[in-house]
Coordinates of C-alpha atoms and ligand atoms in Angstrom, one line a residue:
M1 CA 35.0 84.5 -139.0
C2 CA 33.6 84.3 -142.5
G3 CA 33.3 80.7 -143.9
I4 CA 35.0 79.9 -147.3
V5 CA 34.0 77.1 -149.5
G6 CA 35.4 76.0 -152.9
Y7 CA 34.8 73.3 -155.1
V8 CA 36.4 71.9 -158.0
G9 CA 35.0 68.4 -159.2
K10 CA 32.7 66.2 -161.3
Q11 CA 29.4 67.4 -159.7
K12 CA 27.4 70.3 -159.8
A13 CA 29.0 72.8 -157.6
A14 CA 26.4 74.7 -156.3
S15 CA 24.8 72.6 -154.2
I16 CA 28.1 71.0 -152.6
I17 CA 29.1 74.7 -151.7
L18 CA 25.4 75.6 -150.3
E19 CA 25.5 72.3 -148.2
G20 CA 29.4 73.6 -147.1
L21 CA 28.0 76.8 -146.3
K22 CA 25.4 75.6 -144.0
R23 CA 27.8 73.9 -142.1
L24 CA 29.8 77.0 -142.1
E25 CA 27.5 79.4 -141.0
Y26 CA 28.6 79.7 -137.4
R27 CA 31.8 81.4 -138.8
G28 CA 29.5 84.4 -140.1
Y29 CA 26.0 85.3 -140.8
D30 CA 25.7 88.7 -142.0
S31 CA 25.4 87.5 -145.8
A32 CA 26.1 84.5 -147.9
G33 CA 26.8 84.3 -151.7
L34 CA 28.5 81.8 -154.4
C35 CA 29.8 82.0 -157.7
V36 CA 29.7 79.2 -160.6
L37 CA 32.0 79.3 -163.4
Q38 CA 29.7 78.3 -166.2
D39 CA 29.3 78.8 -170.0
G40 CA 32.4 81.0 -170.0
R41 CA 30.4 83.3 -167.3
L42 CA 30.9 84.1 -163.7
D43 CA 27.6 83.4 -162.3
V44 CA 26.9 85.1 -159.0
A45 CA 24.3 84.9 -156.4
K46 CA 24.5 86.7 -153.1
K47 CA 22.3 88.0 -150.5
A48 CA 22.4 89.7 -147.0
G49 CA 21.3 87.4 -144.7
R50 CA 21.3 83.9 -144.1
V51 CA 22.5 80.5 -146.0
E52 CA 18.6 79.9 -146.6
V53 CA 18.3 83.4 -148.1
L54 CA 20.7 82.8 -150.2
A55 CA 19.7 78.8 -151.1
K56 CA 16.4 80.6 -152.2
E57 CA 18.0 83.2 -154.3
A58 CA 20.1 80.3 -156.1
T59 CA 16.9 78.8 -157.1
R60 CA 16.5 82.0 -160.0
H61 CA 20.1 81.0 -161.2
R62 CA 20.6 77.9 -163.5
F63 CA 23.8 76.8 -161.9
N64 CA 25.1 73.6 -163.6
G65 CA 28.8 74.3 -163.5
T66 CA 31.4 72.3 -161.6
T67 CA 33.7 74.8 -160.3
G68 CA 32.9 77.5 -157.8
I69 CA 33.3 79.3 -154.6
G70 CA 31.0 80.4 -152.0
H71 CA 31.3 82.7 -148.6
T72 CA 29.3 83.3 -145.6
R73 CA 30.2 86.6 -144.1
W74 CA 31.0 88.3 -140.6
A75 CA 31.1 92.1 -141.7
T76 CA 34.3 94.0 -141.4
H77 CA 34.7 96.5 -144.3
G78 CA 31.3 97.9 -145.4
G79 CA 27.9 97.3 -143.9
V80 CA 25.4 94.1 -144.1
T81 CA 24.5 94.9 -148.0
D82 CA 23.9 92.7 -150.9
A83 CA 26.6 94.5 -152.8
N84 CA 28.9 94.1 -149.6
A85 CA 28.1 90.3 -149.8
H86 CA 31.1 87.9 -151.5
P87 CA 32.1 86.8 -154.0
H88 CA 33.1 90.1 -155.6
V89 CA 33.9 89.9 -159.3
S90 CA 36.9 92.6 -160.6
S91 CA 35.3 95.5 -162.9
D92 CA 36.6 93.9 -165.8
G93 CA 34.6 90.7 -165.2
H94 CA 37.3 88.3 -165.3
F95 CA 38.1 87.2 -161.7
A96 CA 35.8 86.3 -158.8
L97 CA 36.9 86.0 -155.3
I98 CA 35.6 85.3 -151.6
H99 CA 37.8 86.4 -148.5
N100 CA 38.1 85.8 -144.9
G101 CA 40.5 88.4 -143.3
V102 CA 41.5 92.1 -143.4
I103 CA 43.3 93.6 -146.0
E104 CA 44.7 96.6 -144.5
N105 CA 46.3 98.5 -147.2
Y106 CA 43.2 98.4 -149.2
A107 CA 42.6 102.2 -149.3
Q108 CA 46.1 102.9 -151.0
M109 CA 45.5 100.1 -153.1
K110 CA 42.0 101.1 -154.3
A111 CA 43.2 104.7 -155.4
F112 CA 45.9 103.2 -157.5
L113 CA 43.3 101.0 -159.1
S114 CA 40.8 103.7 -159.6
G115 CA 43.4 105.7 -161.4
K116 CA 44.0 102.8 -163.6
G117 CA 40.3 102.7 -164.7
Y118 CA 38.9 100.0 -162.1
T119 CA 35.9 100.5 -160.6
F120 CA 34.1 99.0 -157.8
R121 CA 30.5 98.3 -156.5
S122 CA 31.2 97.7 -153.1
E123 CA 32.6 99.3 -149.6
T124 CA 34.5 96.1 -149.0
D125 CA 38.9 95.6 -149.1
T126 CA 38.0 92.2 -150.6
E127 CA 36.6 94.2 -153.9
V128 CA 39.9 95.9 -153.7
L129 CA 42.3 92.7 -153.9
C130 CA 40.2 91.1 -156.6
N131 CA 40.8 94.3 -159.0
L132 CA 44.6 94.0 -158.3
I133 CA 44.4 90.6 -159.2
A134 CA 42.9 91.7 -162.7
Y135 CA 45.1 94.3 -162.8
H136 CA 48.3 92.0 -162.7
Y137 CA 46.8 89.7 -164.8
A138 CA 46.2 92.4 -167.9
K139 CA 49.4 93.6 -167.1
E140 CA 51.2 90.1 -167.8
P141 CA 49.6 88.8 -171.0
A142 CA 51.1 85.5 -171.2
G143 CA 52.2 83.1 -168.3
Q144 CA 55.8 83.7 -168.4
N145 CA 58.3 80.2 -168.5
G146 CA 55.5 78.1 -168.5
T147 CA 54.0 79.4 -165.4
N148 CA 50.3 79.5 -165.0
R149 CA 49.1 83.2 -165.6
F150 CA 46.0 82.8 -163.3
L151 CA 48.2 81.5 -160.4
E152 CA 50.8 84.1 -160.9
S153 CA 48.5 86.9 -161.0
V154 CA 47.2 86.3 -157.7
R155 CA 50.8 85.6 -156.3
K156 CA 51.9 88.7 -157.6
A157 CA 48.9 90.9 -156.0
L158 CA 49.3 88.9 -153.0
D159 CA 53.0 90.3 -152.6
H160 CA 51.3 93.9 -152.1
V161 CA 48.8 93.1 -149.4
E162 CA 49.2 93.8 -145.7
G163 CA 46.7 92.1 -143.6
T164 CA 45.1 88.6 -143.3
Y165 CA 43.6 86.5 -145.8
G166 CA 41.8 83.0 -146.8
I167 CA 41.0 83.7 -150.2
A168 CA 39.7 81.4 -152.9
V169 CA 39.8 83.0 -156.6
L170 CA 38.1 81.7 -160.0
C171 CA 39.3 83.1 -163.4
I172 CA 37.1 83.3 -166.5
D173 CA 39.8 81.9 -168.7
F174 CA 40.8 79.2 -166.7
P175 CA 37.4 76.9 -166.4
G176 CA 38.1 73.8 -164.1
E177 CA 40.8 75.5 -162.1
M178 CA 40.6 77.7 -158.3
V179 CA 43.5 79.5 -157.0
A180 CA 43.3 79.8 -153.3
A181 CA 45.8 81.2 -150.5
R182 CA 45.9 82.0 -146.8
K183 CA 47.8 84.3 -144.6
A184 CA 46.6 84.1 -140.7
S185 CA 43.1 82.9 -141.9
P186 CA 42.9 79.0 -141.9
L187 CA 42.2 77.2 -145.0
L188 CA 42.2 73.7 -145.9
V189 CA 42.1 71.2 -149.1
G190 CA 40.1 68.5 -148.9
V191 CA 40.9 65.5 -151.0
G192 CA 37.8 63.5 -152.3
D193 CA 37.0 61.1 -154.9
N194 CA 37.7 63.1 -158.3
E195 CA 36.9 66.2 -156.7
Y196 CA 38.8 69.1 -154.4
I197 CA 37.0 71.0 -151.6
L198 CA 38.4 73.9 -150.2
A199 CA 37.2 75.2 -146.8
S200 CA 37.7 77.4 -143.8
D201 CA 37.3 74.3 -141.8
A202 CA 36.8 70.7 -141.7
S203 CA 33.0 70.5 -141.1
A204 CA 32.4 72.3 -144.4
L205 CA 33.7 69.2 -146.3
I206 CA 33.4 66.1 -143.7
N207 CA 30.6 64.9 -145.5
R208 CA 32.5 64.4 -148.8
T209 CA 36.0 63.3 -147.6
Q210 CA 37.9 62.7 -144.6
N211 CA 41.4 63.4 -146.6
V212 CA 42.8 67.0 -146.0
V213 CA 45.7 69.1 -146.6
Y214 CA 46.0 72.1 -144.0
L215 CA 47.4 74.8 -145.9
K216 CA 50.1 77.0 -143.8
D217 CA 50.7 80.8 -143.9
G218 CA 52.1 82.1 -147.3
E219 CA 50.8 79.0 -149.4
L220 CA 48.9 79.2 -152.4
V221 CA 47.0 76.2 -153.8
H222 CA 46.0 75.8 -157.5
V223 CA 43.6 73.3 -158.0
T224 CA 42.5 71.9 -161.6
P225 CA 40.2 68.7 -162.1
A226 CA 43.4 66.6 -162.3
G227 CA 45.1 67.5 -159.1
F228 CA 46.4 70.5 -156.8
T229 CA 49.9 72.0 -156.3
I230 CA 50.9 73.9 -153.5
S231 CA 53.5 76.7 -153.7
T232 CA 54.7 79.4 -151.1
L233 CA 54.4 83.1 -152.0
D234 CA 57.8 83.4 -153.2
Q235 CA 57.7 80.7 -155.8
M236 CA 58.9 77.3 -153.6
D237 CA 57.1 74.2 -154.3
V238 CA 55.6 72.3 -151.2
S239 CA 55.3 68.5 -151.2
P240 CA 51.5 68.4 -149.5
V241 CA 50.7 66.3 -146.6
V242 CA 47.5 64.7 -146.5
D243 CA 45.9 64.3 -142.9
R244 CA 42.9 62.4 -141.8
I245 CA 39.9 64.1 -139.8
T246 CA 39.3 61.6 -136.8
W247 CA 35.6 62.9 -136.2
S248 CA 32.6 61.9 -138.5
V249 CA 29.8 63.8 -140.2
A250 CA 27.7 62.9 -137.1
D251 CA 29.6 65.1 -134.9
A252 CA 28.8 68.2 -137.0
E253 CA 25.1 67.6 -137.0
L254 CA 22.4 68.3 -134.6
G255 CA 20.9 64.7 -134.5
S256 CA 17.9 65.2 -132.2
H257 CA 18.9 68.1 -130.7
A258 CA 17.1 71.7 -131.3
H259 CA 20.3 73.5 -131.0
F260 CA 24.4 73.1 -131.3
M261 CA 24.5 74.6 -127.9
E262 CA 22.1 71.9 -126.4
K263 CA 23.9 69.0 -128.1
E264 CA 27.3 70.2 -127.0
I265 CA 26.4 70.8 -123.3
F266 CA 24.9 67.2 -123.2
E267 CA 28.0 65.9 -124.9
Q268 CA 30.1 66.9 -122.1
P269 CA 30.3 63.8 -120.3
Q270 CA 31.7 62.0 -123.3
A271 CA 33.8 65.1 -124.1
L272 CA 35.6 64.8 -121.0
E273 CA 36.1 61.6 -121.3
N274 CA 37.7 61.9 -124.6
T275 CA 39.6 64.7 -123.2
M276 CA 41.4 62.5 -120.9
R277 CA 41.3 59.1 -122.4
G278 CA 44.9 57.7 -122.3
R279 CA 46.4 60.6 -120.3
F280 CA 46.9 59.2 -116.9
S281 CA 49.7 57.3 -115.6
E282 CA 49.9 53.7 -115.3
D283 CA 50.0 53.5 -111.3
G284 CA 47.1 56.0 -111.5
S285 CA 49.0 58.9 -109.5
T286 CA 49.2 61.9 -112.1
A287 CA 48.5 62.9 -115.6
N288 CA 50.9 61.9 -118.9
F289 CA 51.3 64.9 -121.2
G290 CA 53.5 63.6 -124.2
G291 CA 52.8 66.2 -126.3
L292 CA 54.4 68.8 -124.1
N293 CA 58.0 67.8 -125.5
L294 CA 59.3 68.5 -122.4
S295 CA 61.3 65.9 -119.8
A296 CA 60.5 65.9 -116.1
T297 CA 63.8 67.4 -115.9
E298 CA 63.0 70.7 -118.0
L299 CA 59.8 71.1 -116.4
R300 CA 61.3 71.0 -112.9
Q301 CA 63.1 74.1 -114.2
I302 CA 60.2 75.9 -114.5
D303 CA 59.2 78.4 -111.9
R304 CA 56.4 80.3 -113.7
F305 CA 53.6 80.1 -115.8
M306 CA 52.4 82.2 -118.4
F307 CA 48.7 81.8 -120.0
C308 CA 47.4 83.9 -122.7
A309 CA 43.8 83.3 -124.3
C310 CA 40.6 85.2 -125.1
G311 CA 37.0 84.7 -123.8
S312 CA 36.1 81.4 -122.5
A313 CA 39.3 79.9 -122.8
W314 CA 40.8 83.0 -120.6
H315 CA 38.1 82.2 -118.1
A316 CA 39.6 78.4 -118.2
C317 CA 43.2 79.9 -117.9
L318 CA 42.1 81.8 -114.6
V319 CA 41.0 78.3 -113.3
A320 CA 44.2 76.4 -114.2
E321 CA 46.1 79.5 -112.3
H322 CA 44.2 78.6 -109.4
L323 CA 44.8 75.1 -109.7
I324 CA 48.8 75.2 -110.3
E325 CA 49.2 78.0 -107.7
R326 CA 47.6 75.7 -105.2
Y327 CA 48.9 72.0 -106.0
A328 CA 52.0 72.5 -108.0
R329 CA 52.9 75.8 -105.6
L330 CA 54.2 77.9 -108.6
P331 CA 53.2 81.4 -109.7
V332 CA 50.9 82.0 -112.7
E333 CA 50.2 84.6 -114.7
V334 CA 47.1 85.1 -117.1
D335 CA 46.7 87.5 -119.9
Y336 CA 44.6 88.5 -122.5
A337 CA 46.2 87.3 -125.8
S338 CA 45.2 90.9 -127.3
E339 CA 46.5 92.7 -124.1
F340 CA 49.9 90.7 -124.0
R341 CA 50.9 91.2 -127.7
Y342 CA 51.0 94.7 -127.3
R343 CA 52.2 95.1 -123.8
N344 CA 55.6 94.2 -123.9
S345 CA 55.3 92.7 -120.3
P346 CA 58.7 91.4 -119.1
L347 CA 58.8 87.5 -118.8
D348 CA 61.5 85.8 -117.1
R349 CA 64.0 83.0 -118.3
N350 CA 62.4 80.0 -116.5
T351 CA 58.6 81.0 -117.6
L352 CA 56.6 78.1 -119.6
F353 CA 54.5 80.0 -122.0
F354 CA 51.0 78.5 -122.6
V355 CA 48.1 79.7 -125.2
M356 CA 44.7 78.2 -124.9
S357 CA 42.3 78.1 -127.9
Q358 CA 39.3 75.7 -129.0
S359 CA 39.6 76.9 -132.4
G360 CA 43.4 77.3 -132.8
E361 CA 42.8 80.1 -135.2
T362 CA 42.1 83.3 -132.8
I363 CA 43.9 85.8 -134.1
D364 CA 45.1 87.6 -131.1
T365 CA 45.9 84.3 -129.4
L366 CA 47.8 83.4 -132.3
A367 CA 49.6 86.7 -132.3
A368 CA 50.7 86.4 -128.6
L369 CA 52.0 82.9 -129.6
R370 CA 54.0 84.5 -131.9
E371 CA 55.3 87.6 -129.6
A372 CA 56.4 84.9 -127.2
K373 CA 58.3 82.9 -129.5
R374 CA 59.9 85.8 -131.2
K375 CA 61.2 86.6 -127.5
G376 CA 62.6 82.9 -127.4
Y377 CA 60.1 81.3 -125.2
R378 CA 58.9 77.7 -125.9
V379 CA 55.1 78.1 -126.4
L380 CA 52.7 75.2 -125.8
A381 CA 49.2 75.3 -126.6
I382 CA 45.9 73.7 -125.6
N383 CA 43.5 73.5 -128.5
N384 CA 40.7 71.7 -129.9
V385 CA 41.3 71.8 -133.5
V386 CA 43.8 69.5 -135.1
G387 CA 46.1 70.9 -137.6
S388 CA 45.1 74.8 -136.9
S389 CA 47.5 77.7 -136.9
I390 CA 48.2 77.7 -133.3
A391 CA 48.8 73.5 -133.0
R392 CA 51.2 74.0 -136.0
E393 CA 53.0 76.8 -134.6
A394 CA 53.4 76.2 -131.1
D395 CA 56.6 74.1 -129.8
G396 CA 53.9 71.2 -128.3
G397 CA 50.8 71.0 -126.8
V398 CA 47.8 69.1 -125.6
Y399 CA 44.7 68.6 -127.8
Q400 CA 41.3 68.4 -126.3
H401 CA 39.7 65.9 -128.7
V402 CA 36.1 67.0 -128.3
G403 CA 35.1 66.7 -131.8
P404 CA 34.1 69.9 -133.7
E405 CA 32.3 72.5 -131.3
I406 CA 29.8 74.3 -133.8
G407 CA 27.3 76.3 -131.3
V408 CA 28.9 79.8 -131.3
A409 CA 29.1 79.7 -127.3
S410 CA 31.8 77.3 -126.2
T411 CA 30.3 74.7 -124.0
K412 CA 32.0 71.4 -124.3
A413 CA 35.6 72.8 -125.1
F414 CA 35.5 75.2 -122.2
T415 CA 34.7 72.3 -119.8
S416 CA 37.4 70.4 -121.4
Q417 CA 40.1 73.1 -121.1
L418 CA 39.0 73.1 -117.3
V419 CA 40.1 69.3 -116.9
L420 CA 43.2 69.7 -118.8
G421 CA 44.0 72.8 -116.5
A422 CA 43.4 70.4 -113.9
M423 CA 45.4 67.7 -115.4
L424 CA 48.5 69.9 -115.9
A425 CA 48.2 71.4 -112.2
L426 CA 48.5 67.5 -111.2
Y427 CA 51.2 66.6 -113.8
I428 CA 53.5 69.7 -112.4
A429 CA 52.4 69.1 -108.6
R430 CA 53.4 65.3 -108.8
L431 CA 56.9 66.5 -110.2
R432 CA 57.0 68.6 -107.2
D433 CA 55.5 67.8 -103.8
M434 CA 52.2 66.2 -104.2
S435 CA 52.3 62.9 -102.6
F436 CA 51.2 59.6 -104.4
N437 CA 48.3 59.2 -102.4
D438 CA 47.0 62.8 -102.9
G439 CA 47.9 62.2 -106.9
V440 CA 45.7 59.1 -106.7
Q441 CA 42.9 60.8 -105.1
Y442 CA 42.9 63.7 -107.6
V443 CA 43.2 61.0 -110.3
N444 CA 40.2 59.2 -109.3
A445 CA 38.4 62.6 -108.7
L446 CA 39.1 63.5 -112.4
K447 CA 38.0 60.1 -113.9
G448 CA 34.8 60.7 -111.8
A449 CA 34.1 64.2 -113.5
P450 CA 32.0 62.8 -116.4
E451 CA 29.6 61.1 -114.0
L452 CA 29.2 64.2 -111.8
V453 CA 28.6 66.2 -115.2
R454 CA 25.9 63.6 -116.1
Q455 CA 24.5 63.6 -112.6
T456 CA 24.2 67.8 -112.8
L457 CA 22.6 67.5 -116.2
R458 CA 19.9 66.0 -114.9
Q459 CA 19.0 69.1 -113.3
A460 CA 18.1 70.7 -116.6
P461 CA 13.9 70.4 -116.2
L462 CA 14.6 72.4 -112.8
I463 CA 17.0 75.2 -114.5
K464 CA 14.7 75.4 -117.2
E465 CA 11.6 76.4 -114.8
I466 CA 14.0 78.7 -112.9
A467 CA 14.8 80.2 -116.4
Q468 CA 11.4 80.8 -117.5
R469 CA 10.8 82.9 -114.1
Y470 CA 14.1 84.9 -114.4
A471 CA 14.2 85.5 -118.4
K472 CA 12.4 89.0 -118.1
H473 CA 15.2 90.4 -115.9
A474 CA 17.5 92.9 -117.5
D475 CA 20.4 92.7 -115.5
F476 CA 22.2 89.8 -113.5
L477 CA 25.3 89.2 -111.1
F478 CA 27.2 86.1 -111.0
L479 CA 29.2 85.8 -108.0
G480 CA 31.9 83.1 -107.0
R481 CA 35.1 82.6 -104.9
L482 CA 38.5 81.1 -105.5
S483 CA 38.2 78.7 -108.7
L484 CA 34.4 79.6 -109.1
F485 CA 35.2 83.4 -109.4
P486 CA 36.1 82.4 -113.2
I487 CA 33.2 80.2 -113.7
A488 CA 31.3 83.3 -112.6
L489 CA 33.1 85.2 -115.3
E490 CA 31.8 82.5 -117.7
G491 CA 28.4 82.5 -116.5
A492 CA 27.8 85.8 -117.3
L493 CA 29.5 85.8 -120.8
K494 CA 27.3 83.1 -121.5
L495 CA 24.3 85.0 -120.3
K496 CA 25.4 88.3 -122.4
E497 CA 26.1 86.4 -125.6
I498 CA 23.2 84.4 -126.0
S499 CA 20.3 86.0 -124.5
Y500 CA 21.4 89.9 -124.6
I501 CA 21.2 90.4 -121.1
H502 CA 23.8 92.7 -119.1
A503 CA 25.5 90.4 -116.7
E504 CA 28.7 90.9 -114.5
G505 CA 30.7 88.4 -113.0
Y506 CA 32.4 89.2 -110.0
P507 CA 34.6 87.5 -107.1
A508 CA 31.6 87.5 -104.6
A509 CA 33.1 89.5 -101.4
E510 CA 34.2 92.3 -104.1
M511 CA 30.4 92.8 -105.0
K512 CA 30.3 95.0 -101.9
H513 CA 32.9 97.5 -103.5
G514 CA 30.7 98.5 -106.2
P515 CA 28.2 96.2 -107.9
I516 CA 25.9 95.8 -104.8
A517 CA 24.7 99.3 -106.0
L518 CA 22.9 97.4 -108.8
I519 CA 20.9 95.4 -106.5
T520 CA 17.3 95.7 -106.2
E521 CA 14.6 93.1 -106.8
K522 CA 15.0 93.4 -110.5
C523 CA 18.7 92.2 -110.6
P524 CA 18.9 88.4 -109.8
S525 CA 22.4 87.4 -108.1
V526 CA 23.5 83.7 -109.3
F527 CA 25.8 82.4 -106.1
F528 CA 28.4 79.4 -106.4
V529 CA 28.1 78.1 -103.1
P530 CA 30.7 75.2 -102.6
K531 CA 31.2 73.3 -99.4
G532 CA 34.5 74.2 -97.2
E533 CA 36.4 77.0 -95.9
I534 CA 35.0 79.9 -97.7
F535 CA 31.2 78.7 -97.0
N536 CA 30.5 80.9 -93.9
K537 CA 31.8 84.0 -96.1
I538 CA 29.7 83.1 -99.1
V539 CA 26.6 83.0 -97.1
S540 CA 27.6 86.5 -95.5
S541 CA 27.5 88.0 -99.0
M542 CA 24.3 86.3 -99.8
Q543 CA 22.8 88.1 -96.6
E544 CA 23.9 91.2 -97.7
I545 CA 22.1 90.9 -101.2
K546 CA 19.0 89.7 -99.3
A547 CA 19.1 92.5 -97.2
R548 CA 18.4 94.8 -100.3
K549 CA 16.0 92.6 -101.6
G550 CA 18.0 91.1 -104.5
K551 CA 16.9 87.8 -105.7
I552 CA 19.3 84.7 -105.2
I553 CA 19.9 81.9 -107.5
A554 CA 22.0 79.4 -105.4
I555 CA 24.1 76.7 -107.2
V556 CA 25.0 74.9 -104.2
T557 CA 27.2 71.7 -103.5
E558 CA 25.1 68.9 -102.0
G559 CA 25.3 68.4 -98.0
C560 CA 25.5 72.4 -97.6
E561 CA 22.7 73.8 -95.4
L562 CA 21.9 77.2 -96.3
P563 CA 19.9 79.5 -93.8
P564 CA 16.2 79.0 -94.9
G565 CA 14.6 81.3 -97.1
L566 CA 17.9 83.1 -98.1
A567 CA 18.2 81.4 -101.5
D568 CA 14.9 82.0 -103.9
E569 CA 16.2 79.1 -106.0
V570 CA 18.5 76.3 -105.2
I571 CA 20.3 74.2 -108.0
P572 CA 22.1 71.3 -106.3
I573 CA 25.5 70.4 -107.8
P574 CA 27.3 67.0 -106.6
D575 CA 30.0 67.2 -103.7
C576 CA 33.3 66.9 -105.3
H577 CA 37.3 67.4 -105.2
E578 CA 38.6 70.9 -105.9
A579 CA 39.8 70.2 -109.2
V580 CA 36.3 69.1 -110.2
L581 CA 34.1 71.6 -108.8
P582 CA 34.8 74.2 -111.4
I583 CA 33.8 71.8 -114.3
V584 CA 30.5 70.7 -112.6
A585 CA 29.7 74.0 -111.2
T586 CA 29.6 75.3 -115.2
V587 CA 27.2 72.9 -116.3
P588 CA 23.9 74.9 -114.5
V589 CA 25.0 78.2 -115.9
Q590 CA 25.3 77.1 -119.4
L591 CA 21.9 75.4 -119.0
L592 CA 20.2 78.4 -117.2
S593 CA 21.7 80.9 -120.2
Y594 CA 20.6 78.1 -122.8
Y595 CA 16.9 78.4 -121.4
I596 CA 16.8 81.9 -120.6
A597 CA 17.6 82.7 -124.3
L598 CA 15.1 80.0 -125.4
A599 CA 12.7 81.5 -123.3
L600 CA 13.3 84.9 -124.8
K601 CA 13.1 83.3 -128.4
C602 CA 16.9 84.6 -129.1
D603 CA 18.9 82.5 -131.6
V604 CA 21.5 80.5 -129.3
D605 CA 23.5 79.3 -132.2
K606 CA 24.2 82.3 -134.2
Q607 CA 23.9 85.3 -132.1
R608 CA 23.7 89.1 -132.8
N609 CA 27.2 90.4 -134.1
L610 CA 29.1 87.4 -132.7
A611 CA 30.8 84.5 -134.9
K612 CA 33.1 81.4 -133.7
S613 CA 36.8 81.9 -134.4
V614 CA 37.8 85.3 -134.4
T615 CA 40.3 85.7 -136.8
V616 CA 40.2 89.5 -137.2
E617 CA 41.9 91.5 -134.6
Ligands
F6R1 C1 32.4 82.4 -125.5 C2 33.4 82.0 -126.7 C3 34.5 82.8 -126.9 C4 35.9 82.2 -127.1 C5 37.0 83.1 -127.6 C6 38.3 82.4 -127.8 O1 31.5 81.7 -125.6 O2 32.8 81.1 -127.2 O3 34.6 83.8 -125.8 O4 36.0 81.3 -126.1 O5 36.6 83.9 -128.7 O6 38.0 81.3 -128.8 P1 39.2 80.1 -129.2 O7 39.0 79.1 -127.8 O8 38.6 79.3 -130.6 O9 40.4 80.9 -129.0

């Protein structure tokens, strides 16, 4: 949440920052702003609204300077106004600051600073921090012991901060320099050709460099045109490690697609291939997970799994639960990370703890990881963003390798989490009771998943037509059983978040215990109807809806014969192995939500009130 860009180099900063902000807009789009240090002034342009509004505003300034910072905001403290947009400038005019996070003790600091004569133009916690830096700067007129006065003022101010932050700061007395720091909000430094770009995530700088340094919690970076140094809050020097981003600019661009969500839905066959690549054993009977850092003997001692995640990733964990319990015959518990961290739930000694997070920065999931580690558990992560906080703090794990996911609604990252959950179930099952032949069959099924997803994507024109017919309905139910119950939850979430239609996901048979009261001809139900043991049970649930004049959209595996007239709409999906079914069944609900949102003219990549990567509690 909130995107940060900073630039120190030889080019004009403003256009590079605006370009970076456009690429970061999915992290927040309530307001945007930039500040360039030029001609001895901090020149600020900021506006409520999208980056394009800022870009227009920027044309009214003469931005020539080569050092600057920019921000795209997801509002926490203070409404969506020009005044609350970042950057904020200290009341003495010395400092400009951008911030991602929440300063929890801002009220006390504000009272203290007001007493010292500092004034405030916004309602934000950020402006308080900016003035606190100015206060420490004024208090210590000279850099002591050869230290840099700018850097030390930021360090001192941060010493008093409770909360989370990714910040970048400019000081009027230090042209060509920038200080940035992080605690629980992501920040990385791109090392370019005679230039340094600071950003909340790599998509903002990938067009200028693939070489990056990921800052750790409690680290500050001091950037000058000559280079940069990293140190900790307690003044220890840190040797920077330069990593290389493996994806390219094209991965973070729309190409021929109308929206990132559409692009990412259609990229899924390739994304699944990338997730699985190199992760099957040579004999083709199991999965390989080198990154778990656990031997087969250690894994055999595990007698329970615990998964924590948020949102769509939590749904993916529910599918993993189903498959691990079914195939590996081990109990699994899945919890919302936000609940787990405060619930103090008892965990027994042989529990293996997993967190799942596309971004690797979701604050609740990170906090759950830390809580489990504090209790002495080894924590493994399933995560997409290389170098993220979760990836760094976990004891091991598996990267999803699906490239950047920019659409705010998770799509390709979700199905990749599903495939990794299925592979984990296979891996554990093969260490226990699953036979070689069953393993081979399972592996072959997973290898075939990309092609089945490709086939399902060919239903897009049919799904678009259905979406247009149903777009005006105000309520939807999504109903599925077993491993498709979490996909019902995911379908309901997708529809809610991108089209603002009220939708609920339920286990199909639970519907009789309350939600059936919602059924009228105005509340359609989306049913998942797979072949197999529960087919007849699902048909009975559909009959109960039909008897109450409810409309039915049925996602049906090929080869299933539904009673004539029972479903109003039928979307066929290929018949497949149980481990692959949730992946294939996800595609129609992604497309349905996408096309309904288009029919309603919703902004599918930037939904109301949402932002990618939830880095605040
Ligand atoms: C929904 C969605 C969110 C995320 C959730 C967790 O489409 O994208 O529900 O799944 O915020 O995000 P990560 O996986 O980054 O921890």
